Coordinates of C-alpha atoms and ligand atoms in Angstrom, one line a residue:
X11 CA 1.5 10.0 -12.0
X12 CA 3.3 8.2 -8.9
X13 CA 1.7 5.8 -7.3
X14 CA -0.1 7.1 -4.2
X15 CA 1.8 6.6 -1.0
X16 CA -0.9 4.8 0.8
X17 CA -1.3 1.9 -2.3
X18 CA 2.6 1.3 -1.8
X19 CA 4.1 -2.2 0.0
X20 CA 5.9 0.5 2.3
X21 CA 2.7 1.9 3.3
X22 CA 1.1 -1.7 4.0
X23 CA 4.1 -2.9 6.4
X24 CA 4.1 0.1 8.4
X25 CA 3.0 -2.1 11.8
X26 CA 3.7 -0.9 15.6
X27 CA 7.2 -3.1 15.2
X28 CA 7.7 -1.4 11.9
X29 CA 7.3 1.9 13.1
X30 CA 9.4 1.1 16.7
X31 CA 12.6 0.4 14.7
X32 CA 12.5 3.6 12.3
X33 CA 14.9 6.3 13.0
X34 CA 13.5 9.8 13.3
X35 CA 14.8 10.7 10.1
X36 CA 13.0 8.0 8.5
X37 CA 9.2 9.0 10.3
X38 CA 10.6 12.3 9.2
X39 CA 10.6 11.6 5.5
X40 CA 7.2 9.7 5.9
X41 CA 5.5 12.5 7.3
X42 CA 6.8 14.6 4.3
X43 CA 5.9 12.3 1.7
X44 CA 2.3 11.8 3.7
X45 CA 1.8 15.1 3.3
X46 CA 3.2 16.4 0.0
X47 CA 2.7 13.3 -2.0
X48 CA 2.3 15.0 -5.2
X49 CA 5.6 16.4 -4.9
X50 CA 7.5 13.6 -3.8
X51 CA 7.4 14.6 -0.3
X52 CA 9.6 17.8 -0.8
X53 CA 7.6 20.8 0.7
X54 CA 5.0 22.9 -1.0
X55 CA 4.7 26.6 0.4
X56 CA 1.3 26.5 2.4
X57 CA 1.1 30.4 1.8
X58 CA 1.6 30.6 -2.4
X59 CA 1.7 27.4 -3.4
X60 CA 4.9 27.6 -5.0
X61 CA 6.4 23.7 -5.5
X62 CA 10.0 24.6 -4.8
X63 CA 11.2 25.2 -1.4
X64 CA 14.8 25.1 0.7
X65 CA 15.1 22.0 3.0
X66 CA 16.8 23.5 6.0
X67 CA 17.2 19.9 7.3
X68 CA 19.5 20.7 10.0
X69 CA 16.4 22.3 11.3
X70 CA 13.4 20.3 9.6
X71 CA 12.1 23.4 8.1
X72 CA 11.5 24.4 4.6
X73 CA 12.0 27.9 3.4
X74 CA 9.8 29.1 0.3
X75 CA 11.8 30.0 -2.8
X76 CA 9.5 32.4 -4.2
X77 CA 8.0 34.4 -0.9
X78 CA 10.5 33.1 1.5
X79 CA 7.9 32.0 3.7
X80 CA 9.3 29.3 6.7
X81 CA 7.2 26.1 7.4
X82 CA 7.5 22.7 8.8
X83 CA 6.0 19.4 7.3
X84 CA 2.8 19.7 10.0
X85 CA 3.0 23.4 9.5
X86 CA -1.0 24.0 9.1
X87 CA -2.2 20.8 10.0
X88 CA -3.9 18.9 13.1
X89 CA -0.2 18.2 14.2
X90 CA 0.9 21.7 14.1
X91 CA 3.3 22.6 17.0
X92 CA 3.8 19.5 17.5
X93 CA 6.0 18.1 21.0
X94 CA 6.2 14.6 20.6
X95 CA 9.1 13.4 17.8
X96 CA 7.7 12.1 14.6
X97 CA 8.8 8.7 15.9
X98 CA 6.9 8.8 18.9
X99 CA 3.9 10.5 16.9
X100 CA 3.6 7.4 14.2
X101 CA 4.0 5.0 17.3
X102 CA 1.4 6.5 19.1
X103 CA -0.8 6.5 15.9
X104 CA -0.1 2.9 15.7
X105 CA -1.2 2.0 19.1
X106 CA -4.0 3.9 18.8
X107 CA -5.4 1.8 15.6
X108 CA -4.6 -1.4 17.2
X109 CA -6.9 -0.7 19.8
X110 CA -9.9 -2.1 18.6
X111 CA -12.2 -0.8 21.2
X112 CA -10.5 2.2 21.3
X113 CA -7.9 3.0 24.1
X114 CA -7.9 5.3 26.7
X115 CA -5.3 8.7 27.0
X116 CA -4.3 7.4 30.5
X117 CA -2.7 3.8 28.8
X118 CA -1.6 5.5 25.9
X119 CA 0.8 7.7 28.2
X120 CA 2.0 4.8 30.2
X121 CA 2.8 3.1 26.8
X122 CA 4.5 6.4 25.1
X123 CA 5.6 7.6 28.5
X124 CA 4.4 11.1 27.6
X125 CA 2.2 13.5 29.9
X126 CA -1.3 12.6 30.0
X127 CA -2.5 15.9 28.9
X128 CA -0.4 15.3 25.3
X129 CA -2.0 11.5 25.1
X130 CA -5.6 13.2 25.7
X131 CA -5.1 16.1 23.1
X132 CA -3.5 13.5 20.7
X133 CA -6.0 11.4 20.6
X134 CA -8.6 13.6 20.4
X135 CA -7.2 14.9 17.3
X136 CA -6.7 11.8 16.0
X137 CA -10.8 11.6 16.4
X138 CA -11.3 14.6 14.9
X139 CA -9.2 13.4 11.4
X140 CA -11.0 10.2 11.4
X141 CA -14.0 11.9 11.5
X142 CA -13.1 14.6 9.0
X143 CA -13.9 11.3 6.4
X144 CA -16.8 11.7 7.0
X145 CA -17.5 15.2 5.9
X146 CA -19.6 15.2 2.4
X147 CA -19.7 11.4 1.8
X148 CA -22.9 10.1 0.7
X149 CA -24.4 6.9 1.3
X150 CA -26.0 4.2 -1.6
X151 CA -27.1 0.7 -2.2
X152 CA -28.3 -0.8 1.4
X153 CA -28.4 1.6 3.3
X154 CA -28.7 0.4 7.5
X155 CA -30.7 3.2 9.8
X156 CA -30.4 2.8 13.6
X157 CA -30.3 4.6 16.5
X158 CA -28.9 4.2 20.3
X159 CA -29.2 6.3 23.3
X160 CA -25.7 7.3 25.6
X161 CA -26.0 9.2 28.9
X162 CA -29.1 9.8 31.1
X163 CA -31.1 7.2 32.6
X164 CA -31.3 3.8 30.8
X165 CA -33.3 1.0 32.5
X166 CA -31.3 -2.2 32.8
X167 CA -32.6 -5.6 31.6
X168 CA -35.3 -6.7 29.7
X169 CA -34.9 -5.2 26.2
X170 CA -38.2 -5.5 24.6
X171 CA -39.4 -3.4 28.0
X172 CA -36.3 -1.3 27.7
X173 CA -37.0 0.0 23.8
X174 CA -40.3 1.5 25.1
X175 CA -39.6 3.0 29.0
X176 CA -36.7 4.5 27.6
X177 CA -38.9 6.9 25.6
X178 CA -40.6 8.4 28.5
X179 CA -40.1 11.6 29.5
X180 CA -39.9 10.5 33.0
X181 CA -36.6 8.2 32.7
X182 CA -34.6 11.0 31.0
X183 CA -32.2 13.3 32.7
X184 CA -31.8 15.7 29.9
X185 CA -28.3 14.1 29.4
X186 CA -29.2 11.3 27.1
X187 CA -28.3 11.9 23.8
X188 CA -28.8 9.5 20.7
X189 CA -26.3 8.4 17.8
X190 CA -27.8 7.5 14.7
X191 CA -25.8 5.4 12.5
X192 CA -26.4 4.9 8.6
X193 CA -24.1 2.1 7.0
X194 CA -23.9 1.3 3.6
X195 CA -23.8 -2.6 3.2
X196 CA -19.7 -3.5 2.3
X197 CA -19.6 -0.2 2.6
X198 CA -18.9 3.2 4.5
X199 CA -21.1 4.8 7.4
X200 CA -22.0 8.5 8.7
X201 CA -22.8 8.9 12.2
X202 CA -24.5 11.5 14.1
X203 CA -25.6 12.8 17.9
X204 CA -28.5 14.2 18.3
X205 CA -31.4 15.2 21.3
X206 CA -34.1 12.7 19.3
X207 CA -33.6 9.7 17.3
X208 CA -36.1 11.4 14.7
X209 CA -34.1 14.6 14.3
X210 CA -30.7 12.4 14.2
X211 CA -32.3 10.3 11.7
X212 CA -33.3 13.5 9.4
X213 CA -29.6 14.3 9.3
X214 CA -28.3 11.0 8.6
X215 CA -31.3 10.6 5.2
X216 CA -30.2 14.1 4.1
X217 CA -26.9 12.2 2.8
X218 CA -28.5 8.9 1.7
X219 CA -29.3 8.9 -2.0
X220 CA -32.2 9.0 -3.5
X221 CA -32.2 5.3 -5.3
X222 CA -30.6 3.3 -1.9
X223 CA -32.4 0.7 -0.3
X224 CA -32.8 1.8 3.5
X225 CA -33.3 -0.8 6.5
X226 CA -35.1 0.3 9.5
X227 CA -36.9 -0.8 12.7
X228 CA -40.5 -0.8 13.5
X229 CA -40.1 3.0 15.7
X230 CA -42.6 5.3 14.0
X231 CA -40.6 7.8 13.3
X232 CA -39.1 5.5 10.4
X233 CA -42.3 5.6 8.6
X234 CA -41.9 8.7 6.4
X235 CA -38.6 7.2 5.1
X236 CA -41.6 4.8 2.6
X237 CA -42.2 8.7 0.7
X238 CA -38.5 8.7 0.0
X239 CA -36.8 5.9 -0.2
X240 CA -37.3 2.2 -1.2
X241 CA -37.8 0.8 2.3
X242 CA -37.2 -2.2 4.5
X243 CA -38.5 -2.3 8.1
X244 CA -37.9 -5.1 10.2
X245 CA -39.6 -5.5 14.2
X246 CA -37.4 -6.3 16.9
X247 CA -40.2 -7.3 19.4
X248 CA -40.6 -10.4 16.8
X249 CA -37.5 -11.4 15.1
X250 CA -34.0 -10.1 15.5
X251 CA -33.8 -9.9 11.4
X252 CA -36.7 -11.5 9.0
X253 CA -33.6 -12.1 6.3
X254 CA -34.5 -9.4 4.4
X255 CA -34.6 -6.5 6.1
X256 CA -32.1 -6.2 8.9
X257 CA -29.8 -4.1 10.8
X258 CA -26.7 -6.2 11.7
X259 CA -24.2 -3.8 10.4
X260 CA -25.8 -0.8 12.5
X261 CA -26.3 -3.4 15.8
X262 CA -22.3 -4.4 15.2
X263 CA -21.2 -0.1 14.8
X264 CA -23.4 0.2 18.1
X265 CA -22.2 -3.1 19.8
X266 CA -18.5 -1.1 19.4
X267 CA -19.4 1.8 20.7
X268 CA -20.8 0.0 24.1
X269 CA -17.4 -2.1 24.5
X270 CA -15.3 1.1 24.0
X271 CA -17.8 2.6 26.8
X272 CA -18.0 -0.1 28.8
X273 CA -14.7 -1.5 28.1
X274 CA -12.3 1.5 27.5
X275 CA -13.6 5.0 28.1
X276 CA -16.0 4.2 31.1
X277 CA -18.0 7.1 30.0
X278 CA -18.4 8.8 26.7
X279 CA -21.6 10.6 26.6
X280 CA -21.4 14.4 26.7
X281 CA -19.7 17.0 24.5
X282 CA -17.2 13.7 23.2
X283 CA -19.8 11.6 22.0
X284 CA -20.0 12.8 18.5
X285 CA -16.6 12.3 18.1
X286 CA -16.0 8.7 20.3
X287 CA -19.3 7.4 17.7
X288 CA -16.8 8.6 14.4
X289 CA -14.0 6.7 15.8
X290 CA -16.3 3.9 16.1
X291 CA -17.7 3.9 12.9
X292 CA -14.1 4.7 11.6
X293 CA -13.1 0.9 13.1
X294 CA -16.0 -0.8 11.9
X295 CA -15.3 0.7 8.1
X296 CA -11.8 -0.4 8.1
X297 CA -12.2 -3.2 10.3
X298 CA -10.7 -5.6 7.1
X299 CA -8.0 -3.7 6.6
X300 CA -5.1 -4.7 8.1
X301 CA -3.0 -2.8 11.2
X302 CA -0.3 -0.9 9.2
X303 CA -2.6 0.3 6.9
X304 CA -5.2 1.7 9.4
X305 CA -2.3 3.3 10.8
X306 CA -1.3 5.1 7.5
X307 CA -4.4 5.6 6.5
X308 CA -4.9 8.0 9.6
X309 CA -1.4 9.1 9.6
X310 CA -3.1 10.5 5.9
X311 CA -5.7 12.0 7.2
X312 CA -4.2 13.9 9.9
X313 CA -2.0 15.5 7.8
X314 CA -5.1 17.1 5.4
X315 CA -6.6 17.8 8.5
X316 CA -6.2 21.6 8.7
X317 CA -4.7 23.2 12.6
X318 CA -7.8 21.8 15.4
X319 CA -10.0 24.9 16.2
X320 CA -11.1 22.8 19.3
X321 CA -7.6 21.2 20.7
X322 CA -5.2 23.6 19.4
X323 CA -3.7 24.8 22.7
X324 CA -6.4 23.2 24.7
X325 CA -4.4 23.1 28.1
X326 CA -2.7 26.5 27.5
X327 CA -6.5 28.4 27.6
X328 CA -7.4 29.5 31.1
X329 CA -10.4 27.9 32.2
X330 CA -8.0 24.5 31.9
Ligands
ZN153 ZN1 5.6 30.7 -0.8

């Protein structure tokens, strides 16, 4: 079997100033050997299957030989009627992964010069294949479990004070929602939003396995996790970590998250905090590895990830 694009030296040097001198031809080919890498990047038909298809490259399409059917290379995924060129496409993917605190729709047009409305829809797709990873993975070994509350009312100052009066009904808004985080140790994370840190939490130990080591904080809720899993709790009123049990990985996914708030976005609570938290926890996974590979790596993704249900045609629908 051929080696898999992503493991190959061409893959690895694909930086920003890689990706500024291809020709569109070249991102071309990429895209195609991204997303048909069994096949040597020549075109599979996405209707039968069939491994044999005419290259109309005058017109970047291919043409099925067995039912005829017509596609393109993002024919059926995320990047599916597409307007950017696939040189401006891998670029903006590029600059997108080099931003490690994320980066905003309204810089990535300046530095594309595209509309903002294709920078916003672009990379919120790009969110939306990083957190496709996510989908089914299960977490093992040590296991970190923390939680953080976006939006509403959140007392400034004094943190020990903070962790409690931000539990009272009378400093929420009904707009604050919590992430919860669980990251395996070296390892990968699953993040999720919910109204409570209990009912987050639930979802998050629904993918943890059975034999993992799990490190939590002192908040009751944590308490049932002893039943079910062999358990580490550590009190941040005392210590910040007892060396034993600790947290550091979930504090450094949420320490993120605040600098692409504070830093970047401004504002990412709401209906886009689910997705701004799996771009975080993206980062912090492949923090190691290096630029050009992130950038592939996604490039990867978004081509298995199937046409966007929530941004396909997003400024075309009326109440845009
Ligand atoms: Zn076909």
């Amino acid at each position: 079997m051929a080696q898999h694009f992503l493991l190959s030296a061409k893959a690895r040097t694909l930086s920003l100033r890689t990706v500024f001198r291809m020709t569109e031809e070249q991102a071309y080919s990429l895209f195609c050997e991204m997303r048909w890498p069994e096949n040597d990047g020549a075109g599979i038909c996405p209707r039968c299957g069939c491994t044999e298809a005419y290259h109309i490259s005058t017109r970047r399409k291919f043409k099925c030989v067995a039912c005829h059917h017509q596609f393109s290379v993002t024919s059926g995924t995320i990047f599916a009627s597409r307007k950017m060129s696939f040189c401006d496409l891998l670029a903006a993917i590029a600059i997108f992964v080099n931003g490690a605190k994320g980066i905003s729709s309204l810089q990535l047009s300046r530095d594309l010069d595209c509309q903002y409305k294709t920078a916003f829809v672009l990379t919120h797709k790009l969110r939306e294949a990083m957190a496709r990873e996510d989908i089914g993975r299960q977490l093992s070994g040590d296991v970190e479990l923390d939680g953080a509350y976006f939006g509403g009312y959140v007392k400034p100052a004094n943190e020990k004070e903070n962790r409690r009066d931000r539990r009272l009904a009378v400093n929420q808004n009904g707009k604050r929602q919590v992430v919860v985080v669980g990251r395996e140790r070296g390892g990968e994370s699953i993040t999720v939003v919910a109204k409570t840190e209990a009912h987050g939490g639930a979802l998050v130990t629904a993918s943890i396995h059975h034999m993992s080591i799990v490190h939590a904080d002192e908040a009751s809720h944590w308490d049932d996790l002893h039943g079910r899993f062999a358990t580490r709790r550590i009190n941040h009123s005392v210590v910040y970590s007892d060396g034993v049990a600790c947290t550091n990985q979930a504090e450094s996914f949420f320490s993120r998250l605040r600098r692409m708030e504070i830093g970047t976005h401004h504002h990412v609570a709401g209906p886009y905090l689910a997705s701004y938290a799996a771009e975080a926890s993206w980062r912090e996974d492949n923090r190691r590895v290096d630029n050009g590979s992130q950038a592939m790596e996604l490039t990867a993704a978004s081509m298995e990830a199937p046409v966007s249900r929530s941004w396909k045609g997003y400024w075309q629908r009326a109440e845009h």
